[in-house]
């Protein structure tokens, strides 16, 4: 089925001015104003683009990333096949630095150009290794940071192209793929002490049992989601209450609150939310790497009374042993550890599992080396029986990761117990095939591809620094 | 003493065509030809630039980095003080991708420009945090890969500037600095479970005892070095023997051999070297991340009979628990584990120490966040009583790291037991203040600064892609 030789790769720096604050009149929309501006968390409706911009201005503050402009390095690959199909890939960034990732994509491009798609997917492990182990480029990684984010963007585009050519959404391409073919996409280097090719095959073969029923179930009910849109830092208590009330009305049953800047403030906000949602619904907490290890234990011991399901990113994403220590202290208090959105490769996830350092594993569709590396992490999680609860939000992360988690349920984990996928309701309107949330669940995408394709008009408008949006904003910022 | 406001930051992409192979007639110089071309490992003499290029073409092959063009992102900062003093900083790279690091330096530049040097060094911890925790940029790290290499280049330039203004080499600036001031340069975030500010202060205060004698000793005898120039992969057995014989003649007593590509080949080469150097001299082995964990144990068990002091980088630099497993298996065979040149920050080093995963800790002057972050690693190593044996070679790494290890001996470790600093004899001629090796030891630099300043002529000639050297080479490569 696959066809064509990659004839062109373009990459663009696309930024949404979600930080706004202080950059012009539009930015002055307050959180409270936002609530009345129809930008409410809504499980069914797509809100208008204008309202979204206002919402985004307030949506994104956590203790470590105080002023993000949600952005993406956006890759498009074209082939010489005459079907006109393009592969689109993104990696998510926070504004500044997107140009660095763009530069890294260009550094990788020669590995992709003039390759037959058939040869790429026919030896996807080899192709992955070629990108990640370039004898010169690997020094500036290896498999981490900028160069790995760039690898993700490129490979996400390849997966989008492959799935589009097959006429299937990526989750379905994966579900229908022969286990041996799936395994041939994975680079097992540095993880064979935990997961060999044979282990992987065995897991996938077991996953074939009951697969059809689970696929039907997903198509009917979707994959359960939770919302992070209610309780970012910096919201007034009134905003918090209003957003929470609306989310409850929209059918959400799981809520995440940002913590870590100020203990007293956290106590008050957690009390408000727990009061609003009642004792039965699920509350998660997210510290965005704010603490050192002893501080994390101390702080969370005080927040334990609000019965959080997990504390997310309590400390440095690199600190495997630190997470293990925190986990050992908090699990007896009923609090699990969740981490992963900034874990830079499968080697880190391997160790988090080995060290019993997490109870919830949060994959990210753009930080790891695309579907290929995420497959290895899903399989390791299955081996350790740790539930995968993906990170999403930002721009495009929901669109991509839904494919991975739906595949995980149908073909790998076969369980929804303790599993839930993050959802944040913004910037979906810029995508050609935006996520569809129904009854607080991700409904499996039906369009071919990886849901990565952005609307050309959105890309053009938000290109940095020459798009219309930035041409207006940048002079204002300079004043 | 410090003065001036940073008025300019420039960064250039400087590459030395050390891979050459196949790029023109010069590249055809074989390893054997090289030996007769005066490019021999020599403890005292600087060899000619032309001979170096030939040597470099052969010097650099290991199992993972088969075709490096030793390169640097080269940063120069200027101030508005009228002393004309510039700060020069580098980070080391392997060719492709240097432009990505350059791009990241430019993304960081706004944090440096228009700052008073006095304010930077007066709150160096705060300044470090500002660079590494930029609310938008940290997403593409944090503190790892490209953006951290860029941070190193920028901060190395600041240290060079500071030391030059004080009229001291960096090692002496550090040795003379009040322990409280030293501690104020360190960001303790994510390491307080192992090293608090108080711990650091206590170590440094103890280090004051006997400091003067150790400084005198260093000035007289230098810091012990070992050579990696004899036994790269791809050398013929004859070349190996000749280089080894010459190195012995030049007074070297410690030798490192690259392994990991082919076991039989390793066995033969190790036998040759052990026969040449005898049973008493020290042999180290370096696998450059070639193996998975079980393979590393198996392979090294077979090489144990050659009595290596250490195996360096047996597996992924991210695999703390993997190194611990390997260490547990090999220490009983008398083999220590060494790693660090690609460990991306202090959090990784912290865990390697916590997990007893290494017996020799290899700092790198360009991968960590300059002197600031290396200070924290030296102090943690002291706390765990693990010897620091720095990584060097490439371009400029010897020049920089000698300052750190000489400071370590005088003010922190106070011991030379099991300690030795890597030395590779190439590309020094491009530096204004090149390393001085005598009797197989690094002699403490006496010129003010961090020995980071390159000769302007070298920089111009090797700028990529517009320097004279590349203008000649690139068209040849394209043919």
Short mmCIF file of C-alpha atoms in Angstrom, two decimals, chain B residues 295-457:
data_model
loop_
_atom_site.label_atom_id
_atom_site.label_comp_id
_atom_site.label_asym_id
_atom_site.label_seq_id
_atom_site.Cartn_x
_atom_site.Cartn_y
_atom_site.Cartn_z
CA UNK B 295 25.83 -7.45 27.11
CA UNK B 296 28.09 -5.08 29.02
CA UNK B 297 28.47 -7.55 31.87
CA UNK B 298 29.09 -10.47 29.55
CA UNK B 299 31.58 -8.65 27.31
CA UNK B 300 33.58 -7.13 30.14
CA UNK B 301 33.73 -10.42 31.99
CA UNK B 302 35.71 -11.66 28.99
CA UNK B 303 37.99 -8.62 28.94
CA UNK B 304 38.58 -8.80 32.70
CA UNK B 305 41.74 -10.82 32.22
CA UNK B 306 43.47 -7.73 30.81
CA UNK B 307 42.96 -6.07 34.21
CA UNK B 308 41.30 -2.81 33.20
CA UNK B 309 41.01 -0.18 35.93
CA UNK B 310 37.63 0.81 34.54
CA UNK B 311 35.12 0.32 31.81
CA UNK B 312 33.87 3.68 30.63
CA UNK B 313 30.35 4.33 29.32
CA UNK B 314 29.32 0.68 29.14
CA UNK B 315 25.72 1.67 28.28
CA UNK B 316 23.31 4.60 27.89
CA UNK B 317 24.40 7.65 29.89
CA UNK B 318 20.80 7.91 31.09
CA UNK B 319 20.76 4.46 32.61
CA UNK B 320 21.60 4.97 36.26
CA UNK B 321 20.17 1.65 37.39
CA UNK B 322 21.84 -0.08 34.45
CA UNK B 323 25.21 1.27 35.53
CA UNK B 324 24.46 0.09 39.06
CA UNK B 325 23.74 -3.42 37.82
CA UNK B 326 26.91 -3.48 35.73
CA UNK B 327 28.92 -2.11 38.62
CA UNK B 328 27.63 -4.78 40.97
CA UNK B 329 28.70 -7.48 38.51
CA UNK B 330 32.10 -6.07 37.56
CA UNK B 331 33.50 -4.60 40.77
CA UNK B 332 34.09 -8.13 42.13
CA UNK B 333 36.19 -8.74 38.99
CA UNK B 334 38.31 -5.71 39.86
CA UNK B 335 36.75 -3.46 37.20
CA UNK B 336 35.28 -0.09 38.13
CA UNK B 337 32.60 1.79 36.20
CA UNK B 338 33.39 5.23 34.80
CA UNK B 339 30.87 7.53 33.20
CA UNK B 340 29.89 11.17 32.87
CA UNK B 341 30.89 12.76 29.58
CA UNK B 342 27.30 12.52 28.37
CA UNK B 343 25.56 12.74 31.75
CA UNK B 344 23.46 15.78 31.20
CA UNK B 345 23.16 17.42 34.59
CA UNK B 346 23.78 17.27 38.34
CA UNK B 347 20.56 15.29 38.92
CA UNK B 348 21.97 12.36 36.92
CA UNK B 349 25.30 12.53 38.76
CA UNK B 350 23.45 12.67 42.08
CA UNK B 351 21.69 9.43 41.30
CA UNK B 352 24.79 7.68 39.93
CA UNK B 353 26.36 8.38 43.31
CA UNK B 354 23.27 7.38 45.29
CA UNK B 355 22.95 4.11 43.37
CA UNK B 356 26.66 3.22 43.72
CA UNK B 357 26.60 3.05 39.94
CA UNK B 358 30.14 4.33 39.33
CA UNK B 359 33.59 4.11 40.85
CA UNK B 360 35.06 6.95 38.76
CA UNK B 361 33.11 10.11 38.00
CA UNK B 362 33.88 11.87 34.73
CA UNK B 363 32.84 15.48 34.67
CA UNK B 364 32.76 17.40 31.39
CA UNK B 365 33.40 21.12 31.17
CA UNK B 366 30.95 21.73 28.34
CA UNK B 367 27.99 19.40 28.91
CA UNK B 368 27.11 20.59 32.40
CA UNK B 369 26.17 24.19 33.13
CA UNK B 370 29.75 25.41 33.30
CA UNK B 371 31.77 25.84 36.50
CA UNK B 372 28.58 26.44 38.49
CA UNK B 373 27.06 23.03 37.96
CA UNK B 374 30.41 21.24 37.99
CA UNK B 375 31.05 22.70 41.45
CA UNK B 376 27.98 20.91 42.73
CA UNK B 377 29.11 17.64 41.17
CA UNK B 378 32.64 17.91 42.60
CA UNK B 379 31.12 18.47 46.04
CA UNK B 380 28.71 15.54 45.73
CA UNK B 381 31.58 13.29 44.59
CA UNK B 382 33.56 14.37 47.64
CA UNK B 383 30.64 13.60 49.90
CA UNK B 384 30.42 10.07 48.47
CA UNK B 385 34.24 9.77 48.31
CA UNK B 386 34.18 8.90 44.63
CA UNK B 387 37.23 10.07 42.63
CA UNK B 388 36.64 12.55 39.82
CA UNK B 389 38.51 11.71 36.59
CA UNK B 390 37.44 14.30 34.01
CA UNK B 391 36.57 13.69 30.41
CA UNK B 392 38.64 15.67 27.93
CA UNK B 393 39.78 15.61 24.32
CA UNK B 394 37.64 16.87 21.46
CA UNK B 395 38.41 20.51 20.96
CA UNK B 396 39.08 22.67 23.99
CA UNK B 397 37.89 20.19 26.60
CA UNK B 398 41.42 19.71 27.95
CA UNK B 399 41.92 23.46 28.11
CA UNK B 400 38.82 23.97 30.24
CA UNK B 401 38.61 20.94 32.47
CA UNK B 402 42.16 21.23 33.81
CA UNK B 403 40.96 24.29 35.78
CA UNK B 404 38.20 22.29 37.43
CA UNK B 405 40.28 19.29 38.38
CA UNK B 406 43.16 21.37 39.73
CA UNK B 407 40.68 23.29 41.88
CA UNK B 408 39.15 19.98 42.92
CA UNK B 409 42.49 18.72 44.21
CA UNK B 410 43.49 21.91 45.97
CA UNK B 411 40.16 22.83 47.58
CA UNK B 412 37.85 19.81 47.58
CA UNK B 413 39.23 16.29 47.27
CA UNK B 414 42.75 16.92 48.64
CA UNK B 415 43.69 13.55 47.17
CA UNK B 416 45.28 12.19 44.02
CA UNK B 417 44.46 8.59 44.81
CA UNK B 418 42.81 6.87 41.87
CA UNK B 419 42.52 10.23 40.15
CA UNK B 420 43.65 11.09 36.68
CA UNK B 421 42.52 13.48 33.97
CA UNK B 422 42.05 12.48 30.33
CA UNK B 423 44.34 14.01 27.73
CA UNK B 424 44.17 13.84 23.97
CA UNK B 425 46.80 15.55 21.91
CA UNK B 426 45.03 17.45 19.21
CA UNK B 427 43.67 20.83 18.17
CA UNK B 428 45.44 22.63 21.02
CA UNK B 429 47.24 24.81 18.51
CA UNK B 430 44.02 26.69 17.84
CA UNK B 431 43.90 28.10 21.37
CA UNK B 432 45.61 31.22 22.55
CA UNK B 433 46.51 29.58 25.86
CA UNK B 434 46.90 25.87 25.05
CA UNK B 435 47.33 23.21 27.72
CA UNK B 436 50.81 22.45 28.85
CA UNK B 437 51.60 18.79 29.51
CA UNK B 438 54.83 17.88 31.28
CA UNK B 439 55.82 14.43 32.47
CA UNK B 440 52.33 13.17 31.63
CA UNK B 441 50.74 15.82 33.84
CA UNK B 442 48.65 18.94 33.27
CA UNK B 443 50.67 21.97 34.39
CA UNK B 444 48.39 24.63 35.94
CA UNK B 445 47.67 27.42 33.47
CA UNK B 446 49.03 30.80 34.49
CA UNK B 447 47.28 33.08 32.03
CA UNK B 448 44.14 34.82 33.27
CA UNK B 449 40.84 33.28 32.21
CA UNK B 450 39.43 29.85 31.44
CA UNK B 451 41.88 29.02 28.56
CA UNK B 452 38.84 29.19 26.29
CA UNK B 453 40.03 31.87 23.91
CA UNK B 454 40.70 30.62 20.39
CA UNK B 455 43.05 32.24 17.93
CA UNK B 456 40.97 34.54 15.78
CA UNK B 457 42.69 33.24 12.68
#
